[in-house]
Short mmCIF file of C-alpha atoms and ligand atoms in Angstrom, two decimals:
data_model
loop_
_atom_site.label_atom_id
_atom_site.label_comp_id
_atom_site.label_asym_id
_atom_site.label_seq_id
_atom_site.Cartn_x
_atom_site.Cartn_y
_atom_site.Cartn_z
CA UNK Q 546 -44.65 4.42 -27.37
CA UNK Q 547 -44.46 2.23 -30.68
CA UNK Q 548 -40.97 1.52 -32.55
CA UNK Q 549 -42.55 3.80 -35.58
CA UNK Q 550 -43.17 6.73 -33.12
CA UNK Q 551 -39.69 6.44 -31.46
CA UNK Q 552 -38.40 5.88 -34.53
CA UNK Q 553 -40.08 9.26 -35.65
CA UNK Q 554 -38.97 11.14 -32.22
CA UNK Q 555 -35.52 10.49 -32.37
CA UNK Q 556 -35.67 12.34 -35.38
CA UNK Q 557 -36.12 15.58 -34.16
CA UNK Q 558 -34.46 14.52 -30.48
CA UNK Q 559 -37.88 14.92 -28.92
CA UNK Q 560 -39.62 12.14 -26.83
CA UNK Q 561 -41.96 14.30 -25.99
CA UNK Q 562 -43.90 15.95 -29.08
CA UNK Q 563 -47.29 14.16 -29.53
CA UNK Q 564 -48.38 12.28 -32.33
CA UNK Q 565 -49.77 15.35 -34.91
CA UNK Q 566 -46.85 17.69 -33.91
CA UNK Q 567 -44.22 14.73 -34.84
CA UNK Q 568 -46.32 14.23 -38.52
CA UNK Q 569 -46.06 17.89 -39.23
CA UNK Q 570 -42.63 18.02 -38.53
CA UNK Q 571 -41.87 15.27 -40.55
CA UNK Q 572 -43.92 16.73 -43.77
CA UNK Q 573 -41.41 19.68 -43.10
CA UNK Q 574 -38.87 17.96 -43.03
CA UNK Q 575 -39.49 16.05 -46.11
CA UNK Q 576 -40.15 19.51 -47.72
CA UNK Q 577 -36.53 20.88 -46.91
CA UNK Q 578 -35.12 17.84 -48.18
CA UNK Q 579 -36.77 18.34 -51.19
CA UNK Q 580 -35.76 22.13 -51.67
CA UNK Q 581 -32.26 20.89 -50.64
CA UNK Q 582 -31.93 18.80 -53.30
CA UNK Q 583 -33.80 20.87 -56.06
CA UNK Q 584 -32.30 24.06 -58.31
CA UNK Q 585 -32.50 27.10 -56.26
CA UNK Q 586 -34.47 29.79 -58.30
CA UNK Q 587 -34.21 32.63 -56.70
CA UNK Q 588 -33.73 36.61 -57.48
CA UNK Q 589 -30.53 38.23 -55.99
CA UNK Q 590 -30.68 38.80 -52.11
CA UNK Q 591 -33.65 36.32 -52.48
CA UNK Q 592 -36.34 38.44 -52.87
CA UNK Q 593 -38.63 37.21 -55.19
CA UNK Q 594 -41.54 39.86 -55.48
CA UNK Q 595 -44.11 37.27 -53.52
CA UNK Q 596 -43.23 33.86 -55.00
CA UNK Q 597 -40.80 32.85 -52.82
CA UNK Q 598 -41.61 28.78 -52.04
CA UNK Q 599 -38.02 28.28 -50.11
CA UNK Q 600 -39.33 27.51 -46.57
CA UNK Q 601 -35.58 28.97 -44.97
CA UNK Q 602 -36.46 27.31 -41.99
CA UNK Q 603 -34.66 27.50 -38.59
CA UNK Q 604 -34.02 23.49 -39.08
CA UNK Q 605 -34.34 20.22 -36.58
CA UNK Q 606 -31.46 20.98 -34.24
CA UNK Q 607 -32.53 24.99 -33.58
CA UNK Q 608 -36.28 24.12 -33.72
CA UNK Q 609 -35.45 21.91 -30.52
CA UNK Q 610 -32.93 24.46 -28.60
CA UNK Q 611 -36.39 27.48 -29.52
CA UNK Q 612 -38.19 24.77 -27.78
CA UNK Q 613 -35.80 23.88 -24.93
CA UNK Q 614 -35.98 27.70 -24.27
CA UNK Q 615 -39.31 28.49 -24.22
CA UNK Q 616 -40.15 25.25 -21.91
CA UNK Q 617 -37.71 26.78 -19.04
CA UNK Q 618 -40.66 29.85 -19.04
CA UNK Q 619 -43.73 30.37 -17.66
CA UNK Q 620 -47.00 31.44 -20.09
CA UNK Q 621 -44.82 33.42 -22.12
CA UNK Q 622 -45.30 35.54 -24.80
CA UNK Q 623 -43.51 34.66 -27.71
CA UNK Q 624 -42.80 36.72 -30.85
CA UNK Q 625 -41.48 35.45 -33.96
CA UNK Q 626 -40.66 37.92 -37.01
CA UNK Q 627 -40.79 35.80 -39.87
CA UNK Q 628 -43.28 33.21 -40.02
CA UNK Q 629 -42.84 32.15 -43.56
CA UNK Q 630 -44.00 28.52 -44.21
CA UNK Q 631 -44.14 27.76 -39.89
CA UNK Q 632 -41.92 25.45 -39.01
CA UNK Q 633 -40.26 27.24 -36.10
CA UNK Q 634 -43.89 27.82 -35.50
CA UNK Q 635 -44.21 24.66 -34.43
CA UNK Q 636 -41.43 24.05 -32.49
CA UNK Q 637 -42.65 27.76 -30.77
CA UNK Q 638 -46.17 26.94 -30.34
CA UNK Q 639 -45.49 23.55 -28.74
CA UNK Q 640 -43.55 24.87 -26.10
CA UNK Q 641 -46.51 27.38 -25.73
CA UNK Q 642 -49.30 25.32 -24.92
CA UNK Q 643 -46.88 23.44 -22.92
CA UNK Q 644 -46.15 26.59 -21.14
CA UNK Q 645 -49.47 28.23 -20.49
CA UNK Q 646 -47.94 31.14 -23.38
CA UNK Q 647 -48.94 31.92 -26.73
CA UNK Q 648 -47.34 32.92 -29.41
CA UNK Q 649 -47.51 36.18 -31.47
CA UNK Q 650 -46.21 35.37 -35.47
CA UNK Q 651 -45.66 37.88 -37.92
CA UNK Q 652 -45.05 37.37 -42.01
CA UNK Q 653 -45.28 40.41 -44.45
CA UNK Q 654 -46.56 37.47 -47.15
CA UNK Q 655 -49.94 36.60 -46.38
CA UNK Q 656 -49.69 33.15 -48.73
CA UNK Q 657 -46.70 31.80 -46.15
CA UNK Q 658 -48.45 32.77 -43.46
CA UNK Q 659 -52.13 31.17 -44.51
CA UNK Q 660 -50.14 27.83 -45.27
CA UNK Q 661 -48.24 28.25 -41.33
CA UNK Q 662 -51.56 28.34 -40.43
CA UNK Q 663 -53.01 25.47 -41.90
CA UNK Q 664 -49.96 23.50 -40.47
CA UNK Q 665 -50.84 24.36 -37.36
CA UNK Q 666 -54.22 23.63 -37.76
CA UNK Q 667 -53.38 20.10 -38.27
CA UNK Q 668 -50.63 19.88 -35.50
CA UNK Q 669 -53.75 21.04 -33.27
CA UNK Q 670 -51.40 23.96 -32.34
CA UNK Q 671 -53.68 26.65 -34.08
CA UNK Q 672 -55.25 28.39 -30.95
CA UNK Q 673 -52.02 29.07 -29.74
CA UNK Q 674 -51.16 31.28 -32.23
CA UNK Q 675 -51.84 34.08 -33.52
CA UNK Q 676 -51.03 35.22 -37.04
CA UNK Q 677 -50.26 38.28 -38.38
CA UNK Q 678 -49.68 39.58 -41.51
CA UNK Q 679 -48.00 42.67 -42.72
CA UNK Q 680 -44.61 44.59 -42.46
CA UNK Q 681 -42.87 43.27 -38.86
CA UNK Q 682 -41.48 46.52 -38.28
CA UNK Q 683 -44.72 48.54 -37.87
CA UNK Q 684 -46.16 45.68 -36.40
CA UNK Q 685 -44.29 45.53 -33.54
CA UNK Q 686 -44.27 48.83 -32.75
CA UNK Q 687 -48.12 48.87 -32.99
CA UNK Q 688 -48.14 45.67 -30.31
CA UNK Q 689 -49.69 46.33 -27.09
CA UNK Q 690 -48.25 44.35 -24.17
CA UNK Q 691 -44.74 43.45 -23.51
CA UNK Q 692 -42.61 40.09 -24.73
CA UNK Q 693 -40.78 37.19 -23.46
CA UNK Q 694 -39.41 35.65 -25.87
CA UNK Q 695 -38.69 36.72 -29.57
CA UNK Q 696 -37.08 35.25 -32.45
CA UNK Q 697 -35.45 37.10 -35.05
CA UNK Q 698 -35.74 35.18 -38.73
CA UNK Q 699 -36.94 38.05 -41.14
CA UNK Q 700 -34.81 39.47 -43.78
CA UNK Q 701 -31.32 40.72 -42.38
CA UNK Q 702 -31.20 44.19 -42.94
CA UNK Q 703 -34.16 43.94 -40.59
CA UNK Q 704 -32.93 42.47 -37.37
CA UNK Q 705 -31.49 46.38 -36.47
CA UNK Q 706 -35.19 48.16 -36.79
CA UNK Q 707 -36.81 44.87 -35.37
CA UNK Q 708 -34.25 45.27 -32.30
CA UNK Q 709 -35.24 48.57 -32.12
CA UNK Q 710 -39.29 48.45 -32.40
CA UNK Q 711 -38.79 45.15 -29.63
CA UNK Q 712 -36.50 46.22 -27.00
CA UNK Q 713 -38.92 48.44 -25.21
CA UNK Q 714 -40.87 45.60 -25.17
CA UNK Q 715 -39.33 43.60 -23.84
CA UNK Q 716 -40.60 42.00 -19.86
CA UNK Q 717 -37.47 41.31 -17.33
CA UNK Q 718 -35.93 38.25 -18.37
CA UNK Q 719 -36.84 38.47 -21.72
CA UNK Q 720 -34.90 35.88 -24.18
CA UNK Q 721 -34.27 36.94 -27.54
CA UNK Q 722 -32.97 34.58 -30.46
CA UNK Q 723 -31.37 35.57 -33.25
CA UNK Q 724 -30.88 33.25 -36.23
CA UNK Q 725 -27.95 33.26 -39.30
CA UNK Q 726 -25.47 34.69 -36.73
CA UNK Q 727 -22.76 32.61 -38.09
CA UNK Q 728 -23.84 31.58 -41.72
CA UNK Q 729 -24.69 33.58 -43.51
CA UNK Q 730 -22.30 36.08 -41.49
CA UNK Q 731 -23.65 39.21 -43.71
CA UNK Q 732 -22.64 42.74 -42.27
CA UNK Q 733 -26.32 43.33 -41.41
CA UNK Q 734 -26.04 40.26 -38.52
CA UNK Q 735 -23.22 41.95 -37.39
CA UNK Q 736 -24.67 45.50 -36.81
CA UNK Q 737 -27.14 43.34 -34.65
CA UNK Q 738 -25.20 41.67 -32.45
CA UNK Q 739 -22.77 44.98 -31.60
CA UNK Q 740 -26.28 46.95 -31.06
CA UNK Q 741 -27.86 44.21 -28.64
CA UNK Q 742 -24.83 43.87 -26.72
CA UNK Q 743 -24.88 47.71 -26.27
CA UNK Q 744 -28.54 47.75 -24.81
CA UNK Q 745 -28.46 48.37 -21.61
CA UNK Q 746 -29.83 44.89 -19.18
CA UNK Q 747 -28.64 42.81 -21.92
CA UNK Q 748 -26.43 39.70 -21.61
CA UNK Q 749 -25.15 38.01 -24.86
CA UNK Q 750 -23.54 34.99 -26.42
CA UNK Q 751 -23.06 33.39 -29.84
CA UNK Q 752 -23.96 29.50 -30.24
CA UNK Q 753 -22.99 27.20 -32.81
CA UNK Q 754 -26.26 25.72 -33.21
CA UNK Q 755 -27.79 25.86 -36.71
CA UNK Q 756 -26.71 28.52 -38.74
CA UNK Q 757 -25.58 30.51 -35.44
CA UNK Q 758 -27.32 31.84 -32.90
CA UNK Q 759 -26.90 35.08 -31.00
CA UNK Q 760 -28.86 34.08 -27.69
CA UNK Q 761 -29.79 37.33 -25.44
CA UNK Q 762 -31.04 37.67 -22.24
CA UNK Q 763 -32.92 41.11 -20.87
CA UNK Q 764 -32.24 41.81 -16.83
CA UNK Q 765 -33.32 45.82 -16.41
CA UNK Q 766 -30.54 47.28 -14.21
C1 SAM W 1206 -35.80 33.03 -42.92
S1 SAM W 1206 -37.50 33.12 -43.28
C2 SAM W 1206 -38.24 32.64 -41.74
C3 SAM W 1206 -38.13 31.17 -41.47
C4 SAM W 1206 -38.96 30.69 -40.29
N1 SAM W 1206 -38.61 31.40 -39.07
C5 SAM W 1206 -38.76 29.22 -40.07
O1 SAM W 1206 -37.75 28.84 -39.47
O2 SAM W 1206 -39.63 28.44 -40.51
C6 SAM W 1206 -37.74 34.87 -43.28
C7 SAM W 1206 -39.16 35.31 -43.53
O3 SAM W 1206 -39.26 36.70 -43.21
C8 SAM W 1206 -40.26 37.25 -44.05
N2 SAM W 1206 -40.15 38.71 -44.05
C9 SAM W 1206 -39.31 39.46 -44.80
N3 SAM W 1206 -39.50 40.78 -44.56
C10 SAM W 1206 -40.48 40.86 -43.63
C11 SAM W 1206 -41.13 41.94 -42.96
N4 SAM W 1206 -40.81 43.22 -43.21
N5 SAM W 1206 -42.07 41.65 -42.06
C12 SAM W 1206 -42.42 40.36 -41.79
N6 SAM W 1206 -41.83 39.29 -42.39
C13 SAM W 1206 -40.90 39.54 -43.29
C14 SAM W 1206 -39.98 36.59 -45.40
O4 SAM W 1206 -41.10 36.65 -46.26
C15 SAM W 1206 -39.61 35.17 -44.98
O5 SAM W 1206 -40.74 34.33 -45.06
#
């Protein structure tokens, strides 16, 4: 491995990420710096009517730990409710072709998801994927097959439906990931943790990782 490429691994903590996956991390990462820095223009509650550029990504450090997970399962299926711009994407679909899985995205903005796609496209991460666009709660419910993994990234008031279209679908020692569990701690993240640690198989913890994570684990009884 050359200095530049270690130099570029240790920057998302990953020695293992191939050359294209490690340049479309770092275009993503140059783009959240960016929309760190800049004004945020945004309607209240940040919905935006369809122009919403603000990536909201997972970021570095949970991208890894999605990644981490998926790598300790075998060809799973993945499903990840909010696409937008695909950067967990990539941290998903990575750890699906390592995997023998594939990964199921969905993104009620077809703009977000067309650009996730083209991402992947040039991570050479495409065929692992596969896109959909459209509301996540009908989606899911419409999905044939069960899940092994899912994240949970759409907007909040969402995670209680999405845990409710999911859960029958999910396969024995199903992980689910859910992300602003700790900031920003809105009473909608709440409801969702108290209703997943009701479910019956389900074993639960909050992580400090990112902007919280409520990490879940399915075991039927
Ligand atoms: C926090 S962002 C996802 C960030 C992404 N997981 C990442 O880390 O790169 C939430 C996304 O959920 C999408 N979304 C909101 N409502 C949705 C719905 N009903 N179905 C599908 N996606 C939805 C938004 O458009 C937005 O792009």
């Amino acid at each position: 491995m050359s200095d530049n490429q270690q130099d570029r691994a240790a920057l998302v903590g990953e020695s293992r990420l191939d050359d294209k996956v490690l340049d479309v991390l770092g275009a993503y990462h140059r783009r959240m710096d960016e929309e760190r820095r800049a004004p945020r223009q945004e309607a209240p509650g940040g919905r935006d009517g369809g122009q919403d550029q603000r990536m909201r990504a997972v970021g570095p450090q949970t991208g890894r730990f999605l990644n981490i997970l998926v790598r300790s399962l075998t060809a799973p299926t993945i499903l990840e409710l909010g696409t937008s711009f695909g950067y967990s994407g990539i941290w998903l679909a990575e750890a699906a072709r390592a995997t023998g899985g594939k990964l199921i995205t969905m993104e009620v903005h077809g703009y977000k998801s067309a650009y996730a796609q083209a991402m992947a496209e040039k991570a050479g991460l495409a065929e692992h994927i596969d896109f959909r666009v459209g509301d996540a709660v009908a989606m899911i419910r419409e999905l044939r097959g069960k899940v092994d993994f899912v994240l949970v990234d759409l907007w909040k008031d969402l995670y209680l439906p999405c845990l409710e279209a999911f859960y029958p679908k999910l396969n024995a020692g199903a992980i689910v990931v859910a992300d602003n569990m700790i900031y920003p701690a809105t009473e909608d993240v709440k409801i969702y943790a108290r209703a997943i640690r009701a479910k019956a198989g389900i074993s639960s913890v909050l992580l400090p990782v990112g902007s919280g994570l409520e990490v879940s684990r399915y075991e039927p009884e």
